[in-house]
């Protein structure tokens, strides 16, 4: 659906060209939720503003549904942008308009819908985002989560095929974040909408995204299915994001490991393997004794996963490792 072919972007400031995105090629498939994670200044907003062509690439081509949008003129751009909805960190609602009027606004602006069509669509969208009872309120009378729901309804008004989310949950508390992410996941599933989401939180990626690109200094440094990137991060920047999202203090972890004896392994279970009573079985079979240094069970989108750090002593270690690997457990030797 979205294809970047060697796309690059520099901003001209005075007589200097500031590189924001180095030559980047990526493909985002129809109907997927694609996350872009990176620190401030990594080039995430630039990438997203290139997708809706608020920015023009300095080089390369952008194809949407196979069509080259790189050289669109003003008229073509207006029509194209109706196919791309966007939601923002600070919601960007019009404070002098009611919830209903905010949602109706892009349809009025497009000038191609009748009054009845607009009314029907607003009613439908209010129900979709759970705000039917708030139609006549003003943004100042809403909570942050409700404001973002208005933002989502407004973004969907002209029936876009792509939804861009710019740090859409960064201004929300954890519980509200969860409900907004759930709404986005429902919309993705029910409408088949392609969602591109930029964030500085790996946790957001873990909850809703199918694939992720990690950005650093204008470059995509790692890209792949979320389960792969999240559970087996390769690039140092990705590792930082994953550790941060799991609240792991690496110095503390190193210190803890020094007190443990024997071999130290990190086991990663995914899907069915997460719930199997495997450790006791492996310990009995191999005669290895283990103690758990740390562990967690959580979900990547709907797939459960578990990670355990163990210290192992005695017994037949290679037999234990072979048994774990045979049960689809990823084994990483930390020491
Ligand atoms: P992110 O969204 O990851 O924080 P941005 O895409 O906003 O990153 O920025 C990438 C780089 O481009 C930064 O160095 C930033 O300072 C620069 N940049 C972004 N927008 C502009 C602009 N309009 N003019 C000049 N430089 C810009």
GROMACS .gro file of C-alpha atoms and ligand atoms in nm:
model
  362
    1UNK     CA    1   0.000   0.000   0.000
    2UNK     CA    2   0.278   0.243   0.094
    3UNK     CA    3   0.614   0.208  -0.072
    4UNK     CA    4   0.921   0.422  -0.013
    5UNK     CA    5   1.179   0.378  -0.284
    6UNK     CA    6   1.511   0.536  -0.180
    7UNK     CA    7   1.323   0.832  -0.031
    8UNK     CA    8   1.535   1.101   0.128
    9UNK     CA    9   1.458   1.436   0.284
   10UNK     CA   10   1.670   1.736   0.379
   11UNK     CA   11   1.540   2.064   0.516
   12UNK     CA   12   1.690   2.379   0.375
   13UNK     CA   13   1.776   2.621   0.656
   14UNK     CA   14   1.946   2.929   0.517
   15UNK     CA   15   2.218   2.794   0.291
   16UNK     CA   16   2.248   2.466   0.482
   17UNK     CA   17   2.069   2.143   0.399
   18UNK     CA   18   1.981   1.955   0.721
   19UNK     CA   19   1.944   1.583   0.651
   20UNK     CA   20   1.634   1.443   0.824
   21UNK     CA   21   1.580   1.115   0.639
   22UNK     CA   22   1.857   0.926   0.460
   23UNK     CA   23   1.773   0.717   0.155
   24UNK     CA   24   1.501   0.487   0.288
   25UNK     CA   25   1.320   0.200   0.122
   26UNK     CA   26   1.028   0.032   0.297
   27UNK     CA   27   0.695  -0.125   0.218
   28UNK     CA   28   0.386  -0.108   0.438
   29UNK     CA   29   0.123  -0.368   0.347
   30UNK     CA   30  -0.251  -0.304   0.315
   31UNK     CA   31  -0.432  -0.356   0.645
   32UNK     CA   32  -0.129  -0.378   0.872
   33UNK     CA   33  -0.048  -0.169   1.176
   34UNK     CA   34   0.304  -0.044   1.118
   35UNK     CA   35   0.496   0.119   1.403
   36UNK     CA   36   0.784   0.362   1.370
   37UNK     CA   37   0.979   0.400   1.692
   38UNK     CA   38   1.268   0.635   1.760
   39UNK     CA   39   1.398   0.907   1.989
   40UNK     CA   40   1.319   1.272   1.934
   41UNK     CA   41   1.485   1.398   1.616
   42UNK     CA   42   1.519   1.050   1.463
   43UNK     CA   43   1.309   1.146   1.161
   44UNK     CA   44   0.973   0.988   1.249
   45UNK     CA   45   0.758   1.296   1.185
   46UNK     CA   46   0.944   1.361   0.862
   47UNK     CA   47   0.862   1.009   0.746
   48UNK     CA   48   0.495   1.041   0.835
   49UNK     CA   49   0.469   1.388   0.676
   50UNK     CA   50   0.616   1.243   0.360
   51UNK     CA   51   0.341   0.980   0.354
   52UNK     CA   52   0.064   1.240   0.355
   53UNK     CA   53   0.280   1.459   0.133
   54UNK     CA   54   0.285   1.755   0.369
   55UNK     CA   55   0.655   1.732   0.283
   56UNK     CA   56   0.801   1.670  -0.058
   57UNK     CA   57   1.091   1.421  -0.078
   58UNK     CA   58   1.432   1.560  -0.175
   59UNK     CA   59   1.497   1.234  -0.360
   60UNK     CA   60   1.339   0.898  -0.438
   61UNK     CA   61   0.976   0.797  -0.501
   62UNK     CA   62   0.670   0.739  -0.284
   63UNK     CA   63   0.411   0.498  -0.423
   64UNK     CA   64   0.064   0.466  -0.270
   65UNK     CA   65  -0.136   0.172  -0.402
   66UNK     CA   66   0.112   0.153  -0.686
   67UNK     CA   67   0.060   0.517  -0.780
   68UNK     CA   68   0.350   0.763  -0.770
   69UNK     CA   69   0.241   1.051  -0.542
   70UNK     CA   70   0.582   1.220  -0.545
   71UNK     CA   71   0.500   1.475  -0.814
   72UNK     CA   72   0.129   1.534  -0.748
   73UNK     CA   73   0.005   1.887  -0.822
   74UNK     CA   74  -0.210   2.083  -0.573
   75UNK     CA   75  -0.542   1.940  -0.699
   76UNK     CA   76  -0.417   1.581  -0.694
   77UNK     CA   77  -0.273   1.636  -0.346
   78UNK     CA   78  -0.608   1.760  -0.211
   79UNK     CA   79  -0.785   1.449  -0.336
   80UNK     CA   80  -0.502   1.225  -0.214
   81UNK     CA   81  -0.505   1.371   0.138
   82UNK     CA   82  -0.872   1.274   0.180
   83UNK     CA   83  -0.752   0.915   0.158
   84UNK     CA   84  -0.515   0.974   0.450
   85UNK     CA   85  -0.650   1.048   0.800
   86UNK     CA   86  -0.428   1.172   1.082
   87UNK     CA   87  -0.446   1.194   1.460
   88UNK     CA   88  -0.217   1.399   1.680
   89UNK     CA   89  -0.059   1.394   2.025
   90UNK     CA   90  -0.245   1.710   2.134
   91UNK     CA   91  -0.564   1.620   1.943
   92UNK     CA   92  -0.576   1.951   1.745
   93UNK     CA   93  -0.953   1.992   1.788
   94UNK     CA   94  -1.130   2.320   1.715
   95UNK     CA   95  -1.222   2.452   2.061
   96UNK     CA   96  -1.510   2.670   1.937
   97UNK     CA   97  -1.686   2.378   1.768
   98UNK     CA   98  -1.886   2.096   1.927
   99UNK     CA   99  -1.779   1.733   1.911
  100UNK     CA  100  -2.022   1.676   1.619
  101UNK     CA  101  -1.900   1.981   1.431
  102UNK     CA  102  -1.536   1.880   1.479
  103UNK     CA  103  -1.612   1.542   1.325
  104UNK     CA  104  -1.814   1.699   1.041
  105UNK     CA  105  -1.545   1.957   0.963
  106UNK     CA  106  -1.328   1.761   0.714
  107UNK     CA  107  -1.641   1.652   0.525
  108UNK     CA  108  -1.763   2.011   0.499
  109UNK     CA  109  -1.416   2.118   0.388
  110UNK     CA  110  -1.409   1.850   0.116
  111UNK     CA  111  -1.727   2.001  -0.029
  112UNK     CA  112  -1.845   1.676  -0.183
  113UNK     CA  113  -2.094   1.553   0.078
  114UNK     CA  114  -2.461   1.648   0.123
  115UNK     CA  115  -2.588   1.771   0.460
  116UNK     CA  116  -2.771   1.445   0.513
  117UNK     CA  117  -2.462   1.239   0.431
  118UNK     CA  118  -2.261   1.441   0.683
  119UNK     CA  119  -2.523   1.401   0.956
  120UNK     CA  120  -2.550   1.028   0.904
  121UNK     CA  121  -2.175   0.982   0.899
  122UNK     CA  122  -2.127   1.187   1.219
  123UNK     CA  123  -2.393   0.979   1.400
  124UNK     CA  124  -2.225   0.659   1.284
  125UNK     CA  125  -1.879   0.777   1.389
  126UNK     CA  126  -1.996   0.902   1.730
  127UNK     CA  127  -2.131   0.552   1.797
  128UNK     CA  128  -1.810   0.395   1.665
  129UNK     CA  129  -1.590   0.582   1.911
  130UNK     CA  130  -1.841   0.563   2.199
  131UNK     CA  131  -1.925   0.934   2.223
  132UNK     CA  132  -2.292   0.944   2.121
  133UNK     CA  133  -2.387   1.111   2.449
  134UNK     CA  134  -2.124   1.381   2.409
  135UNK     CA  135  -2.219   1.508   2.061
  136UNK     CA  136  -2.309   1.859   2.174
  137UNK     CA  137  -2.021   1.912   2.414
  138UNK     CA  138  -1.716   2.127   2.343
  139UNK     CA  139  -1.360   1.989   2.357
  140UNK     CA  140  -1.289   2.168   2.687
  141UNK     CA  141  -1.564   1.959   2.849
  142UNK     CA  142  -1.396   1.630   2.756
  143UNK     CA  143  -1.120   1.416   2.909
  144UNK     CA  144  -0.798   1.353   2.716
  145UNK     CA  145  -0.912   1.008   2.607
  146UNK     CA  146  -1.246   1.145   2.486
  147UNK     CA  147  -1.069   1.420   2.292
  148UNK     CA  148  -0.855   1.162   2.117
  149UNK     CA  149  -1.170   0.964   2.031
  150UNK     CA  150  -1.307   1.277   1.864
  151UNK     CA  151  -0.974   1.307   1.682
  152UNK     CA  152  -1.008   0.947   1.560
  153UNK     CA  153  -1.370   0.999   1.447
  154UNK     CA  154  -1.268   1.315   1.261
  155UNK     CA  155  -0.976   1.134   1.095
  156UNK     CA  156  -1.215   0.861   0.974
  157UNK     CA  157  -1.480   1.104   0.846
  158UNK     CA  158  -1.386   1.096   0.476
  159UNK     CA  159  -1.333   0.718   0.481
  160UNK     CA  160  -0.954   0.717   0.446
  161UNK     CA  161  -0.761   0.403   0.358
  162UNK     CA  162  -0.457   0.508   0.563
  163UNK     CA  163  -0.456   0.639   0.920
  164UNK     CA  164  -0.143   0.815   1.046
  165UNK     CA  165  -0.099   0.843   1.424
  166UNK     CA  166   0.155   1.094   1.550
  167UNK     CA  167   0.238   1.008   1.915
  168UNK     CA  168  -0.139   0.964   1.956
  169UNK     CA  169  -0.122   0.832   2.313
  170UNK     CA  170   0.180   1.023   2.447
  171UNK     CA  171  -0.037   1.279   2.629
  172UNK     CA  172  -0.261   1.015   2.790
  173UNK     CA  173  -0.239   0.820   3.116
  174UNK     CA  174  -0.166   0.444   3.093
  175UNK     CA  175  -0.527   0.330   3.128
  176UNK     CA  176  -0.658   0.574   2.869
  177UNK     CA  177  -0.368   0.480   2.643
  178UNK     CA  178  -0.482   0.122   2.659
  179UNK     CA  179  -0.842   0.202   2.566
  180UNK     CA  180  -0.736   0.428   2.275
  181UNK     CA  181  -0.499   0.157   2.147
  182UNK     CA  182  -0.779  -0.097   2.172
  183UNK     CA  183  -1.002   0.132   1.966
  184UNK     CA  184  -0.730   0.167   1.702
  185UNK     CA  185  -0.687  -0.212   1.690
  186UNK     CA  186  -1.067  -0.258   1.648
  187UNK     CA  187  -1.078  -0.002   1.368
  188UNK     CA  188  -0.785  -0.173   1.195
  189UNK     CA  189  -0.956  -0.510   1.217
  190UNK     CA  190  -1.309  -0.401   1.127
  191UNK     CA  191  -1.233  -0.149   0.854
  192UNK     CA  192  -0.914  -0.308   0.719
  193UNK     CA  193  -0.752   0.034   0.750
  194UNK     CA  194  -0.375   0.057   0.717
  195UNK     CA  195  -0.236   0.229   1.026
  196UNK     CA  196   0.107   0.392   1.054
  197UNK     CA  197   0.188   0.489   1.408
  198UNK     CA  198   0.488   0.684   1.531
  199UNK     CA  199   0.588   0.668   1.894
  200UNK     CA  200   0.884   0.685   2.129
  201UNK     CA  201   0.735   0.401   2.339
  202UNK     CA  202   0.809   0.039   2.248
  203UNK     CA  203   0.517  -0.061   2.468
  204UNK     CA  204   0.272   0.102   2.226
  205UNK     CA  205   0.433  -0.092   1.941
  206UNK     CA  206   0.408  -0.416   2.139
  207UNK     CA  207   0.036  -0.372   2.202
  208UNK     CA  208  -0.094  -0.290   1.856
  209UNK     CA  209   0.162  -0.314   1.577
  210UNK     CA  210   0.224  -0.601   1.336
  211UNK     CA  211   0.561  -0.473   1.215
  212UNK     CA  212   0.797  -0.204   1.332
  213UNK     CA  213   1.078   0.010   1.197
  214UNK     CA  214   1.329   0.148   1.448
  215UNK     CA  215   1.475   0.485   1.348
  216UNK     CA  216   1.795   0.651   1.458
  217UNK     CA  217   1.944   0.973   1.316
  218UNK     CA  218   1.738   0.967   0.998
  219UNK     CA  219   1.790   0.601   0.926
  220UNK     CA  220   1.586   0.284   0.968
  221UNK     CA  221   1.827   0.071   1.173
  222UNK     CA  222   1.605  -0.233   1.225
  223UNK     CA  223   1.275  -0.348   1.078
  224UNK     CA  224   1.062  -0.660   1.103
  225UNK     CA  225   0.765  -0.832   1.270
  226UNK     CA  226   0.715  -0.691   1.621
  227UNK     CA  227   0.762  -1.031   1.786
  228UNK     CA  228   1.100  -1.071   1.619
  229UNK     CA  229   1.226  -0.716   1.682
  230UNK     CA  230   1.087  -0.697   2.035
  231UNK     CA  231   1.201  -1.037   2.157
  232UNK     CA  232   1.534  -1.049   1.972
  233UNK     CA  233   1.648  -0.688   1.924
  234UNK     CA  234   1.976  -0.659   1.734
  235UNK     CA  235   2.061  -0.291   1.700
  236UNK     CA  236   2.174  -0.107   2.018
  237UNK     CA  237   1.898   0.155   1.973
  238UNK     CA  238   1.634  -0.119   1.955
  239UNK     CA  239   1.781  -0.285   2.264
  240UNK     CA  240   1.759   0.046   2.451
  241UNK     CA  241   1.391   0.082   2.361
  242UNK     CA  242   1.308  -0.273   2.465
  243UNK     CA  243   1.492  -0.248   2.799
  244UNK     CA  244   1.330   0.088   2.865
  245UNK     CA  245   0.983  -0.050   2.795
  246UNK     CA  246   1.043  -0.337   3.036
  247UNK     CA  247   1.176  -0.106   3.306
  248UNK     CA  248   1.503  -0.297   3.314
  249UNK     CA  249   1.800  -0.115   3.463
  250UNK     CA  250   2.095  -0.275   3.289
  251UNK     CA  251   2.352  -0.187   3.558
  252UNK     CA  252   2.126  -0.334   3.824
  253UNK     CA  253   2.072  -0.644   3.614
  254UNK     CA  254   2.447  -0.694   3.571
  255UNK     CA  255   2.493  -0.660   3.945
  256UNK     CA  256   2.221  -0.916   4.015
  257UNK     CA  257   2.379  -1.159   3.773
  258UNK     CA  258   2.711  -1.137   3.956
  259UNK     CA  259   2.551  -1.282   4.268
  260UNK     CA  260   2.410  -1.581   4.080
  261UNK     CA  261   2.610  -1.898   4.035
  262UNK     CA  262   2.641  -2.134   3.736
  263UNK     CA  263   2.523  -2.074   3.382
  264UNK     CA  264   2.285  -1.790   3.316
  265UNK     CA  265   2.029  -1.831   3.042
  266UNK     CA  266   1.756  -1.611   2.909
  267UNK     CA  267   1.459  -1.811   2.780
  268UNK     CA  268   1.196  -1.668   2.550
  269UNK     CA  269   0.866  -1.853   2.511
  270UNK     CA  270   0.606  -1.754   2.253
  271UNK     CA  271   0.247  -1.864   2.192
  272UNK     CA  272   0.149  -2.204   2.330
  273UNK     CA  273   0.494  -2.269   2.480
  274UNK     CA  274   0.429  -1.982   2.726
  275UNK     CA  275   0.184  -2.191   2.927
  276UNK     CA  276   0.355  -2.532   2.920
  277UNK     CA  277   0.499  -2.674   3.247
  278UNK     CA  278   0.831  -2.719   3.075
  279UNK     CA  279   1.092  -2.618   3.332
  280UNK     CA  280   1.014  -2.888   3.589
  281UNK     CA  281   1.018  -3.149   3.318
  282UNK     CA  282   1.354  -3.035   3.178
  283UNK     CA  283   1.504  -3.014   3.530
  284UNK     CA  284   1.398  -3.372   3.610
  285UNK     CA  285   1.520  -3.513   3.279
  286UNK     CA  286   1.859  -3.337   3.282
  287UNK     CA  287   1.926  -3.323   3.656
  288UNK     CA  288   1.992  -2.949   3.631
  289UNK     CA  289   1.893  -2.729   3.925
  290UNK     CA  290   1.762  -2.384   3.842
  291UNK     CA  291   1.667  -2.064   4.014
  292UNK     CA  292   1.467  -1.783   3.857
  293UNK     CA  293   1.643  -1.445   3.856
  294UNK     CA  294   1.373  -1.252   3.672
  295UNK     CA  295   1.071  -1.318   3.458
  296UNK     CA  296   0.759  -1.184   3.295
  297UNK     CA  297   0.463  -1.298   3.092
  298UNK     CA  298   0.291  -1.051   2.861
  299UNK     CA  299   0.142  -1.015   2.514
  300UNK     CA  300   0.264  -0.897   2.176
  301UNK     CA  301  -0.063  -0.790   2.019
  302UNK     CA  302  -0.270  -1.105   2.098
  303UNK     CA  303   0.020  -1.350   2.120
  304UNK     CA  304   0.137  -1.439   2.472
  305UNK     CA  305   0.509  -1.451   2.540
  306UNK     CA  306   0.725  -1.512   2.841
  307UNK     CA  307   1.084  -1.430   2.925
  308UNK     CA  308   1.278  -1.587   3.209
  309UNK     CA  309   1.633  -1.534   3.326
  310UNK     CA  310   1.759  -1.845   3.504
  311UNK     CA  311   2.077  -1.957   3.672
  312UNK     CA  312   2.147  -2.327   3.621
  313UNK     CA  313   2.382  -2.553   3.821
  314UNK     CA  314   2.475  -2.921   3.804
  315UNK     CA  315   2.325  -3.190   3.580
  316UNK     CA  316   2.357  -3.223   3.206
  317UNK     CA  317   2.338  -2.865   3.079
  318UNK     CA  318   2.354  -2.941   2.708
  319UNK     CA  319   2.070  -3.191   2.744
  320UNK     CA  320   1.863  -2.925   2.923
  321UNK     CA  321   1.933  -2.669   2.649
  322UNK     CA  322   1.849  -2.917   2.374
  323UNK     CA  323   1.519  -3.004   2.546
  324UNK     CA  324   1.426  -2.636   2.575
  325UNK     CA  325   1.508  -2.567   2.212
  326UNK     CA  326   1.314  -2.874   2.102
  327UNK     CA  327   1.011  -2.723   2.280
  328UNK     CA  328   1.043  -2.403   2.068
  329UNK     CA  329   1.197  -2.201   2.346
  330UNK     CA  330   1.458  -1.951   2.234
  331UNK     CA  331   1.766  -1.990   2.452
  332UNK     CA  332   2.025  -1.714   2.492
  333UNK     CA  333   2.335  -1.776   2.705
  334UNK     CA  334   2.404  -1.462   2.908
  335UNK     CA  335   2.698  -1.610   3.099
  336LIG     P1  336   1.117   1.304   1.516
  336LIG     O1  337   0.977   1.310   1.466
  336LIG     O2  338   1.171   1.165   1.521
  336LIG     O3  339   1.137   1.376   1.645
  336LIG     P2  340   1.175   1.488   1.297
  336LIG     O4  341   1.135   1.420   1.171
  336LIG     O5  342   1.085   1.591   1.354
  336LIG     O6  343   1.212   1.378   1.407
  336LIG     O7  344   1.318   1.558   1.275
  336LIG     C1  345   1.428   1.497   1.209
  336LIG     C2  346   1.537   1.602   1.190
  336LIG     O8  347   1.495   1.702   1.099
  336LIG     C3  348   1.576   1.676   1.317
  336LIG     O9  349   1.715   1.701   1.313
  336LIG     C4  350   1.497   1.805   1.307
  336LIG    O10  351   1.563   1.909   1.375
  336LIG     C5  352   1.497   1.832   1.157
  336LIG     N1  353   1.375   1.903   1.113
  336LIG     C6  354   1.248   1.859   1.122
  336LIG     N2  355   1.161   1.948   1.068
  336LIG     C7  356   1.237   2.051   1.023
  336LIG     C8  357   1.207   2.175   0.956
  336LIG     N3  358   1.081   2.209   0.922
  336LIG     N4  359   1.311   2.256   0.926
  336LIG     C9  360   1.437   2.222   0.957
  336LIG     N5  361   1.473   2.108   1.018
  336LIG    C10  362   1.375   2.024   1.052
   0.00000   0.00000   0.00000
